Short mmCIF file of C-alpha atoms in Angstrom, two decimals:
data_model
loop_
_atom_site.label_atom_id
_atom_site.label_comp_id
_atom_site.label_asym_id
_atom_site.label_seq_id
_atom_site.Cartn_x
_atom_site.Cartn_y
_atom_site.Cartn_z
CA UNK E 2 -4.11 87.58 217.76
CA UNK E 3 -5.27 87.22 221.56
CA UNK E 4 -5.54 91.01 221.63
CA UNK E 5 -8.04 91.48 218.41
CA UNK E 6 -9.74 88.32 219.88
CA UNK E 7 -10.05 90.06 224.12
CA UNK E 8 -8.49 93.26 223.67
CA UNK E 9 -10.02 96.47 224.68
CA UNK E 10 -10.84 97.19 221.03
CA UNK E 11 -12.81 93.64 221.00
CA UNK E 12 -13.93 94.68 224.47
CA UNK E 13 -15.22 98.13 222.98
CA UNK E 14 -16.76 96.29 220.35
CA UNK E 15 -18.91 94.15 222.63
CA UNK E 16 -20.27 96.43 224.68
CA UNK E 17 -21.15 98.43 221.31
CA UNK E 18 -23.12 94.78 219.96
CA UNK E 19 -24.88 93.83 223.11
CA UNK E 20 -26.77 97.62 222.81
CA UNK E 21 -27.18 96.69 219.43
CA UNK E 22 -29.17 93.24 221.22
CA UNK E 23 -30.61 95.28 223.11
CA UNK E 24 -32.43 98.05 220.85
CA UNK E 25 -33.29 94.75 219.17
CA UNK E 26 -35.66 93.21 222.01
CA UNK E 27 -38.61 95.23 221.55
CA UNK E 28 -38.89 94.86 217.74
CA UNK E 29 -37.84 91.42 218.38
CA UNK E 30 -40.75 90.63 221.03
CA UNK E 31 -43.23 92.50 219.31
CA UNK E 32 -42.72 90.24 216.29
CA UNK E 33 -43.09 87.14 218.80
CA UNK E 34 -46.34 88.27 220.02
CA UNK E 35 -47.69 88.56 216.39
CA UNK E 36 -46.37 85.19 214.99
CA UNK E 37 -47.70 83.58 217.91
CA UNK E 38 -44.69 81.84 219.19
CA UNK E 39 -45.58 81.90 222.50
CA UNK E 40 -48.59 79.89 222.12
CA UNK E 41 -48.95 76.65 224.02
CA UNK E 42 -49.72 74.55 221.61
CA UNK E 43 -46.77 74.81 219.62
CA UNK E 44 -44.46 72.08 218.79
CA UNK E 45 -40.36 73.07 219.94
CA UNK E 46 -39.13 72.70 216.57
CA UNK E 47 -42.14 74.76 215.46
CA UNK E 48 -41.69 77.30 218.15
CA UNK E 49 -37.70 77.26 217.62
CA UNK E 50 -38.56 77.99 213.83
CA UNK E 51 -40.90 80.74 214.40
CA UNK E 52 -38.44 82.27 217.40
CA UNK E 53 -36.06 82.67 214.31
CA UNK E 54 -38.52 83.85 211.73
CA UNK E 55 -39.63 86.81 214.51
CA UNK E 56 -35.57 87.36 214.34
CA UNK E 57 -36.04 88.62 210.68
CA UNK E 58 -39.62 90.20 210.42
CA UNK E 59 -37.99 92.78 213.34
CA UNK E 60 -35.58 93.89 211.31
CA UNK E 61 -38.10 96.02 208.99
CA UNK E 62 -39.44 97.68 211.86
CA UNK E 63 -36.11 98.65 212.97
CA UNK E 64 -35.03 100.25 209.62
CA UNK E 65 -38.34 102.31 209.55
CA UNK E 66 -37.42 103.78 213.28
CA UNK E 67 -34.34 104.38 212.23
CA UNK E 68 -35.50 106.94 209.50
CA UNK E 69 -35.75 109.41 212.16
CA UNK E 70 -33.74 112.10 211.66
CA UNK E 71 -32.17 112.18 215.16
CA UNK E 72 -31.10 108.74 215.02
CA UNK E 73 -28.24 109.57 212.43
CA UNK E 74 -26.48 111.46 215.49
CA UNK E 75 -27.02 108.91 218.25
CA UNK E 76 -26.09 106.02 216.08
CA UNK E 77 -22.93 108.09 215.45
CA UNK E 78 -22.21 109.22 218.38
CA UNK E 79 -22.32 105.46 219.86
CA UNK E 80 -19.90 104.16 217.11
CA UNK E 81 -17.79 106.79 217.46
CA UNK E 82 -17.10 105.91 220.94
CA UNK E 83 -17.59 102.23 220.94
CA UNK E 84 -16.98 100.66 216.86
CA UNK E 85 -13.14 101.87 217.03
CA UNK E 86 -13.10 103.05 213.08
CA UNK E 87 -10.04 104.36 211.64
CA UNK E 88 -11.55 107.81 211.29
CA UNK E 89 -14.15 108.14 213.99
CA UNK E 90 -14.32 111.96 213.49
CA UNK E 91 -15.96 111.21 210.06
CA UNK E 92 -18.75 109.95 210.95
CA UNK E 93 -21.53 111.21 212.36
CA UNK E 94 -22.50 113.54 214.80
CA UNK E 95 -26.53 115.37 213.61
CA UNK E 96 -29.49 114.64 212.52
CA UNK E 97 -30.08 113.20 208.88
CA UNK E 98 -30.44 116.06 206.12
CA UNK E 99 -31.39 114.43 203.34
CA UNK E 100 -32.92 110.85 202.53
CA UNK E 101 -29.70 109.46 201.28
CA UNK E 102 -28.13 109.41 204.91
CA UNK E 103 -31.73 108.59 206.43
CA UNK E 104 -31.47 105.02 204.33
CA UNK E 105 -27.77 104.38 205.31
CA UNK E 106 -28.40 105.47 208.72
CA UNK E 107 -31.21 102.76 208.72
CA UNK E 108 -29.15 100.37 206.73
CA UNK E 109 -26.83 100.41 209.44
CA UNK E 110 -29.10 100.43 212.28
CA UNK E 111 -30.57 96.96 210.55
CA UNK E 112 -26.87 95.60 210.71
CA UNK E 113 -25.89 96.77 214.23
CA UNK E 114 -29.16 95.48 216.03
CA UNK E 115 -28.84 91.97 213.51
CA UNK E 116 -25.71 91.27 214.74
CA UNK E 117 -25.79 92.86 218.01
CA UNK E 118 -28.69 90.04 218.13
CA UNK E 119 -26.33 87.24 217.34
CA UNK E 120 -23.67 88.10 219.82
CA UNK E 121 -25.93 88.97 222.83
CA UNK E 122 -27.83 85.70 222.48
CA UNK E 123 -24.79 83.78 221.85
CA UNK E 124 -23.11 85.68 225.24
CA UNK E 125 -26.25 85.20 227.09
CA UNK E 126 -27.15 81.05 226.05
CA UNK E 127 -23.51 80.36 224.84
CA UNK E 128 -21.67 81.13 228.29
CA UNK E 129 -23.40 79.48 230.95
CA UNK E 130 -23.55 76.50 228.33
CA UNK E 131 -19.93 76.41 227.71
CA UNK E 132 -19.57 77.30 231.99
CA UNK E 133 -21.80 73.85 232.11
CA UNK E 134 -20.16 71.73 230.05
CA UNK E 135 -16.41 72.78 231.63
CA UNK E 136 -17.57 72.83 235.00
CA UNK E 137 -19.52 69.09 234.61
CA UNK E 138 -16.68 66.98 234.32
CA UNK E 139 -18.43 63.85 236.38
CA UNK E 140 -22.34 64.45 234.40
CA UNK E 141 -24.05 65.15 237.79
CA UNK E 142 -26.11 67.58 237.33
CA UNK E 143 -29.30 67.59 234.71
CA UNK E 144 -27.59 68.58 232.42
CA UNK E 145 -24.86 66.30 231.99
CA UNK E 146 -27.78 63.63 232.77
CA UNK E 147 -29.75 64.67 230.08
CA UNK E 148 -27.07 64.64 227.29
CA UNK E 149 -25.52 61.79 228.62
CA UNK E 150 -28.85 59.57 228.27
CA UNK E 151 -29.13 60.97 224.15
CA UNK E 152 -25.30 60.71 223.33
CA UNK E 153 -23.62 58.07 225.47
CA UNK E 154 -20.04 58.68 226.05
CA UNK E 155 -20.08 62.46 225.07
CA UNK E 156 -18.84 63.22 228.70
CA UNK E 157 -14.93 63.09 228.25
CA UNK E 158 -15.77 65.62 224.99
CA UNK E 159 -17.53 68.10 227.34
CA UNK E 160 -14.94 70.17 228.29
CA UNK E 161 -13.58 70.34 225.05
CA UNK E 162 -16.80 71.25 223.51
CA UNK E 163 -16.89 73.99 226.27
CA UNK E 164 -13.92 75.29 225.47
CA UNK E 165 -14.34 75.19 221.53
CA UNK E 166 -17.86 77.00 222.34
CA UNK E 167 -16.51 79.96 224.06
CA UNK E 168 -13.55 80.27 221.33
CA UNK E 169 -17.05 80.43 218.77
CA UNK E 170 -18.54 83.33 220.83
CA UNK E 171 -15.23 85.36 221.06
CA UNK E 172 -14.66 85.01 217.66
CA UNK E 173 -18.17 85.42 216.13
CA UNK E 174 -17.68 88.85 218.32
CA UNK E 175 -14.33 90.05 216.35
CA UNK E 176 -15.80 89.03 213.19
CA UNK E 177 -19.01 90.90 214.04
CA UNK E 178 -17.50 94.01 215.05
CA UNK E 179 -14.71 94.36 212.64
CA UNK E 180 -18.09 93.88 210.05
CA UNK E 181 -19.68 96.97 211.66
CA UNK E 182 -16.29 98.86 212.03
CA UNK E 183 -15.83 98.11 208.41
CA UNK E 184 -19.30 99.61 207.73
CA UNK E 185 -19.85 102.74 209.88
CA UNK E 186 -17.83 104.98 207.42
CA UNK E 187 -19.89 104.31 204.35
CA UNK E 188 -23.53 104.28 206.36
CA UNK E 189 -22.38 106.55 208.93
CA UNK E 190 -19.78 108.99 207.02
CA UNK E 191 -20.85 112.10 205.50
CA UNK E 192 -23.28 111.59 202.03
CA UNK E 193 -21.58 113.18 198.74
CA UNK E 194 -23.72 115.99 199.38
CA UNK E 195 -22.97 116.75 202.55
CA UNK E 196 -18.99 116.13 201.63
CA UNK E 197 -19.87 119.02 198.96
CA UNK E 198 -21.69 121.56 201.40
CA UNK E 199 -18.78 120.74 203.94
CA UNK E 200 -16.12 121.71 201.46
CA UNK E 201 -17.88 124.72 200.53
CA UNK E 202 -18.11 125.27 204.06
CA UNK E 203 -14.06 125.18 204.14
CA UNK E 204 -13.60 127.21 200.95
CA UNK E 205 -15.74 129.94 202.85
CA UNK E 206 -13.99 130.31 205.94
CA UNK E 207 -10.52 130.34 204.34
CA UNK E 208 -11.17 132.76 202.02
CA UNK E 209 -12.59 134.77 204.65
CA UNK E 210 -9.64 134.10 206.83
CA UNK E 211 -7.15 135.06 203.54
CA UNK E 212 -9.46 138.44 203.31
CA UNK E 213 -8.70 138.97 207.02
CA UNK E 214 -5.11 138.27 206.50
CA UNK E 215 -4.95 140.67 203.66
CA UNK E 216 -6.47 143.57 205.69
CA UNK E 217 -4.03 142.85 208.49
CA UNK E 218 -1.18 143.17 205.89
CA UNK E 219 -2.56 146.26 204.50
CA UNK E 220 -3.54 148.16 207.16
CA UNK E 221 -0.86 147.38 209.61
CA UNK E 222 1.89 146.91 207.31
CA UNK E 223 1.00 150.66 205.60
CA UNK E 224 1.33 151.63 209.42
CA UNK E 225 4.51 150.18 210.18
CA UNK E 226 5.85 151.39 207.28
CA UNK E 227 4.40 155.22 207.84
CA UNK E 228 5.77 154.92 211.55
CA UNK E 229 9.02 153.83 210.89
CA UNK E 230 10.19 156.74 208.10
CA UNK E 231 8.43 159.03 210.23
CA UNK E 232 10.60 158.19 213.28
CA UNK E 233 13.91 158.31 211.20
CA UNK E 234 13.09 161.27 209.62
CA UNK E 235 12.05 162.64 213.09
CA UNK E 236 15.28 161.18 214.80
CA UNK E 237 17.75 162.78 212.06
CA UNK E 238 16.27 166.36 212.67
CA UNK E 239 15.34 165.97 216.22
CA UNK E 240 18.14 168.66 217.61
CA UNK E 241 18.08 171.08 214.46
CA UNK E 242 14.04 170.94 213.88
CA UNK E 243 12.58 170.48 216.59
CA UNK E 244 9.46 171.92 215.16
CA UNK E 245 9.44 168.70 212.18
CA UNK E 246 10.46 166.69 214.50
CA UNK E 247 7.20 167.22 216.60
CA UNK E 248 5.14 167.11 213.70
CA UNK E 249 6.23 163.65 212.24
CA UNK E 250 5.77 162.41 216.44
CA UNK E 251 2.13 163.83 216.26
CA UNK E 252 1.85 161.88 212.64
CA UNK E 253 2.99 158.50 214.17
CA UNK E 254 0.53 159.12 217.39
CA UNK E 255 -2.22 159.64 214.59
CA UNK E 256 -0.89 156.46 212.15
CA UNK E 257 -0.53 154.07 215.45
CA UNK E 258 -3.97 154.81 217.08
CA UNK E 259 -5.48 154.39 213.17
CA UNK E 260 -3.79 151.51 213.01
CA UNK E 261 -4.66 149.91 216.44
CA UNK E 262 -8.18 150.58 215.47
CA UNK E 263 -8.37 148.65 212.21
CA UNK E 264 -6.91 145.94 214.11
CA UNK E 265 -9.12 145.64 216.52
CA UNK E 266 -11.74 145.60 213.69
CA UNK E 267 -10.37 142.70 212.35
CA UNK E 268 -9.70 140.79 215.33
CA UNK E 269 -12.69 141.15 216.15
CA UNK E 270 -13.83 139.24 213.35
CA UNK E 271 -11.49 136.03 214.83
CA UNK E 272 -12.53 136.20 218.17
CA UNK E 273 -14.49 132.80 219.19
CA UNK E 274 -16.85 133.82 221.14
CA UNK E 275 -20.10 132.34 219.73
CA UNK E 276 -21.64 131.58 216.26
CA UNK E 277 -21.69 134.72 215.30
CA UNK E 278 -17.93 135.65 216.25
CA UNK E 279 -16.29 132.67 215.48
CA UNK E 280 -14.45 132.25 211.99
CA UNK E 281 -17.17 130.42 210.01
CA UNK E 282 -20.01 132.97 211.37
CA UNK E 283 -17.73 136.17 210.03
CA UNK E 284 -17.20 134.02 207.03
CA UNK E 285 -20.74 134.96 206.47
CA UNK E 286 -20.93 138.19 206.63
CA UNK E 287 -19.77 141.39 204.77
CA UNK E 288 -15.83 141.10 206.11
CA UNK E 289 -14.54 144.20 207.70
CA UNK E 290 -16.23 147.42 206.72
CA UNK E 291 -12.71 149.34 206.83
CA UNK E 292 -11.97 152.86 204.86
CA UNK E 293 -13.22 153.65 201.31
CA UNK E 294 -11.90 155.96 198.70
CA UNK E 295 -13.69 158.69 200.57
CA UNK E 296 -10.69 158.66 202.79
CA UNK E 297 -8.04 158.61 200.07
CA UNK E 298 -7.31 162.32 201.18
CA UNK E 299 -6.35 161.69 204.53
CA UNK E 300 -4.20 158.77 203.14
CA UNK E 301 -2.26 160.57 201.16
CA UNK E 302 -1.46 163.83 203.68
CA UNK E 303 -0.57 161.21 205.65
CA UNK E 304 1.68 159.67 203.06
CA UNK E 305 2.88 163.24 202.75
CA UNK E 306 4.24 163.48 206.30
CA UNK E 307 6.51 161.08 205.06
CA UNK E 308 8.13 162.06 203.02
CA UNK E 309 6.35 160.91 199.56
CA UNK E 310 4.71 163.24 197.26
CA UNK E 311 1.31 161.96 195.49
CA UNK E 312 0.58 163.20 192.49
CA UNK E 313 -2.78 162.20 192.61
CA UNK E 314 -5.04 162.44 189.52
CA UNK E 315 -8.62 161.67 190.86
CA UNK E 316 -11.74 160.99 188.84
CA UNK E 317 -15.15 162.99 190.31
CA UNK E 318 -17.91 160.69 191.31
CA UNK E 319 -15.81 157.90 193.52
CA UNK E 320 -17.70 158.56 196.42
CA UNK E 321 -21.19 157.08 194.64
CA UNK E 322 -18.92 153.79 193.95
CA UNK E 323 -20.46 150.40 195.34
CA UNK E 324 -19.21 149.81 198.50
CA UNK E 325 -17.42 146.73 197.98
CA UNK E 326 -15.55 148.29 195.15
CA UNK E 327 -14.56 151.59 197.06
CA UNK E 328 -13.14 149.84 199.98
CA UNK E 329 -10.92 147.22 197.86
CA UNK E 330 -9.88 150.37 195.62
CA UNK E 331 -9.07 151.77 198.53
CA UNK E 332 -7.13 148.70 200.00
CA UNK E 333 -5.24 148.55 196.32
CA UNK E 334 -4.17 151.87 196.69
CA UNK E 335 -2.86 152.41 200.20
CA UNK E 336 -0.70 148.84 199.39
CA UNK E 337 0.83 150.27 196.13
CA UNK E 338 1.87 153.36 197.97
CA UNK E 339 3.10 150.84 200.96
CA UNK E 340 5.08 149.63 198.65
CA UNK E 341 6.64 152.69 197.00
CA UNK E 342 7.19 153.59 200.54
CA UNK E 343 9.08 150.43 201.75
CA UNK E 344 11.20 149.95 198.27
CA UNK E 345 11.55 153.53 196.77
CA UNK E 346 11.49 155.22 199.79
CA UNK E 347 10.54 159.29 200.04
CA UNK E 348 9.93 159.62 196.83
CA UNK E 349 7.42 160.92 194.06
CA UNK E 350 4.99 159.00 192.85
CA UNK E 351 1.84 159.65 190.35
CA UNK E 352 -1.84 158.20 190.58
CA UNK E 353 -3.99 158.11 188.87
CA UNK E 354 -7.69 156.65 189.82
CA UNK E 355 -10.70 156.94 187.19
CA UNK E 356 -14.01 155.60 185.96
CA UNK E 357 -14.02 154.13 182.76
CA UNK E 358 -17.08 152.96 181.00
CA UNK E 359 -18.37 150.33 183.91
CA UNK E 360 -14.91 149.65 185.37
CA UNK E 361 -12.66 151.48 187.41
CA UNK E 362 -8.89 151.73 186.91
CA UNK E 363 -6.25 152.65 189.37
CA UNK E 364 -2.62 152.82 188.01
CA UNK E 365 0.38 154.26 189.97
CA UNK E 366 4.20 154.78 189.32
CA UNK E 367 7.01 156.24 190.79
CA UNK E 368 10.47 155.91 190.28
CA UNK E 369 12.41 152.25 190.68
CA UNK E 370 14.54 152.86 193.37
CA UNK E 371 17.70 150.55 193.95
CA UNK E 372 16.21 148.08 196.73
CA UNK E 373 12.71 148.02 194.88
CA UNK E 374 12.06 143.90 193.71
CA UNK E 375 12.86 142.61 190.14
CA UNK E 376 11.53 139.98 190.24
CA UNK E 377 7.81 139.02 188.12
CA UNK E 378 4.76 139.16 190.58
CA UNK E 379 7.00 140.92 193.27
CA UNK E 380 6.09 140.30 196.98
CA UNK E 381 2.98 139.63 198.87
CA UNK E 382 1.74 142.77 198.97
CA UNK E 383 1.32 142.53 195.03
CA UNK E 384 -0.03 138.76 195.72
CA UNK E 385 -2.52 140.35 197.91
CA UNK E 386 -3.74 143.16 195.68
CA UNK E 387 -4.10 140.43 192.79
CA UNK E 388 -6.51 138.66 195.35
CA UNK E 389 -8.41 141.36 195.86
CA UNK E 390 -8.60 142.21 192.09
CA UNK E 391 -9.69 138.56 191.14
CA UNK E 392 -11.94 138.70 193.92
CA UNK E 393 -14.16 141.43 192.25
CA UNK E 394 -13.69 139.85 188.82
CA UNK E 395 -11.23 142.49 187.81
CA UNK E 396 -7.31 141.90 187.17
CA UNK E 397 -4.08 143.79 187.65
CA UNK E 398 -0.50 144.31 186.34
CA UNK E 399 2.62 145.27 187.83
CA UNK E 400 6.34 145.77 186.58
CA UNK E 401 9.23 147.73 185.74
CA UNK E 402 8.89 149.44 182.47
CA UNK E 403 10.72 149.29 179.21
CA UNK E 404 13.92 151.30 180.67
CA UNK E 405 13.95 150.22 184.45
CA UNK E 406 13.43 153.62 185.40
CA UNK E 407 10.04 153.58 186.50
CA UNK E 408 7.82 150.84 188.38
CA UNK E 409 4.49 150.65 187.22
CA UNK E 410 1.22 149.41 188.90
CA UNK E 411 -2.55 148.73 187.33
CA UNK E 412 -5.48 147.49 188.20
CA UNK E 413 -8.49 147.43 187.07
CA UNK E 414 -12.01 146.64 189.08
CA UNK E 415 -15.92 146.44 187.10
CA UNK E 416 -18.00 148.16 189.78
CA UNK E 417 -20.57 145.34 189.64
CA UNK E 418 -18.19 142.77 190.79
CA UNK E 419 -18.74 141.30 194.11
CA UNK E 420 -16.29 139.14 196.07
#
């Protein structure tokens, strides 16, 4: 109780009420000079009644003021470190981008200058009072004189009075701050629309960040997968073909420096270094360019050196395909035959990759060797290529067929779909 009462947080809170008082004055003495208060003619209870009205009519002035868009982020950035909310990351920290959060943000600024009002005239009159009344225990001074002459016998009550007064002032501070801490999330948090553009935000940069993910498994898992069966085959015939055994060393040199270089394209997408580099700014952008079906050539000789024979049925005209569409088709492709390299191992496989109508289909099979999957949707290099299907509005289908002798992967892609 004595900590929520002179705790740090209640400390915190103070400091953050008295600004509050503060930003109030010149509202507050503007609307003093217009009422008149000051003017010598005025009774005290007149003056004390108009000192109080000018409390209110400054209030409108402060709520217009506050409609400045920059006053969102200071009043944001001062509850953050002052009001001690629950979730002081949520509130705050720009301008006002729409009118909504301009009329909460002057909402609040009307409730934080109010009550800062309350507490820093209460700290500034209340305390020396309450210091007066403990410290005149005998009624020397004026003031004890001057109370003592209007309420005889009220001297033995003064220090209790004092003491009751200062409990009012720390109290009147808790309740007034835990009012504003209570507030600052609805006037100060994000609007609905803002909670919708910040989600979308989200949804952007992690499906960029899946994209990225996917290219990494792609591109370096086909790699790892080339370089390793090349370096066993190499390694087996080493000593009796030497000649092969240079050939698949050359082949890895070639599939590792590929690879390094796709994967430096890619990291560079994650790389922090600025708006433009960081995750959300790539999330803008086009993605990584990476290979098309122009290259499927070069993909499969290299599949070749492997081990794994393509028997690759390919329609004329891929190289006018949409960008987007070439370089997913081309993504599709080199993870099916990743994956008849990993689970089949060196053997045949047939593709076939055609335009029909407005679509383009891509369907490859080769033979179900004895460590390839069973199970439905197999690993994630199937979850990936579904992604990347779905992504262009297409769809896909993989499986073993009717007499679990074959494995059998299709996908289709519209060539207007975009991602």
């Amino acid at each position: 109780m004595a900590g929520a009462l002179v705790g740090r947080r209640a400390r915190l809170r103070w400091v953050h009420l008295v600004l509050g008082g503060a930003l109030l004055m010149p509202y507050w003495m503007l609307s003093v000079t217009a009422l008149g208060v000051l003017r010598p003619d005025r009774r005290p209870e007149e003056r004390m009644l108009l000192l109080l009205a000018s409390l209110f009519t400054s209030l409108p002035m402060a709520a217009v003021t506050a409609l400045v868009p920059v006053a969102r982020g200071l009043e944001g950035s001062a509850a953050r470190a002052l009001c001690t909310v629950a979730r002081p990351e949520d509130l705050a920290t720009g301008p006002s981008r729409s009118w909504a959060a301009r009329w909460h943000t002057a909402l609040w600024f009307v409730l934080h200058v109010f009550l800062g009002g309350i507490v820093s005239g209460m700290t500034l009159g209340g305390i020396p009072f309450a210091a007066a009344l403990l410290l005149d225990l005998g009624g020397t001074s004026e003031l004890g004189r001057h109370w003592e002459e209007r309420l005889p016998g009220w001297l033995p009550l003064g220090p209790v009075l004092g003491v009751l007064l200062l409990l009012l002032i720390v109290g009147v501070n808790a309740g007034c701050g835990a009012v504003l801490a209570r507030s600052a999330p609805a006037l100060l948090g994000p609007t609905p629309e803002e909670r919708v553009a910040a989600a979308e935000r989200r949804a952007t940069v992690l499906a960029q960040r899946n994209r990225l993910a996917r290219e990494l498994h792609d591109s370096v898992g086909h790699a790892l997968s080339a370089v390793g069966i090349q370096a066993s085959a190499a390694a087996r015939v080493l000593r009796t073909d030497p000649d092969f055994a240079a050939e698949a060393l050359r082949a890895i040199e070639e599939t590792a420096r590929a690879a390094v270089a796709e994967l430096d394209a890619v990291l560079g997408l994650l790389r922090e270094d600025g708006p433009e580099g960081s995750a959300e700014g790539g999330a803008q952008g086009a993605g990584p360019a990476g290979p098309t079906l122009a290259g499927l050539d070069d993909l499969l000789r290299q599949l070749a050196r492997t081990g794994v024979t393509v028997n690759a049925d390919l329609s004329p005209g891929l190289a006018a395909l949409p960008a987007e569409v070439s370089r997913e088709a081309y993504r599709i492709v080199q993870e099916g035959l990743t994956n008849v390299l990993r689970h089949a191992g060196p053997a045949p496989a047939g593709l076939r990759v055609a335009l029909a109508g407005e679509r383009l289909e891509i369907e490859l099979t080769n033979p179900l060797g004895p460590s390839r999957p069973s199970r439905p949707g197999g690993g994630r290099g199937l979850r990936g290529i579904g992604e990347r299907a779905t992504a262009l509005r297409g769809g896909s289908a993989a499986g073993p067929s009717e007499d679990g002798t074959t494995w059998r992967l299709a996908v289709w892609l519209p060539l207007g779909g975009t991602a």
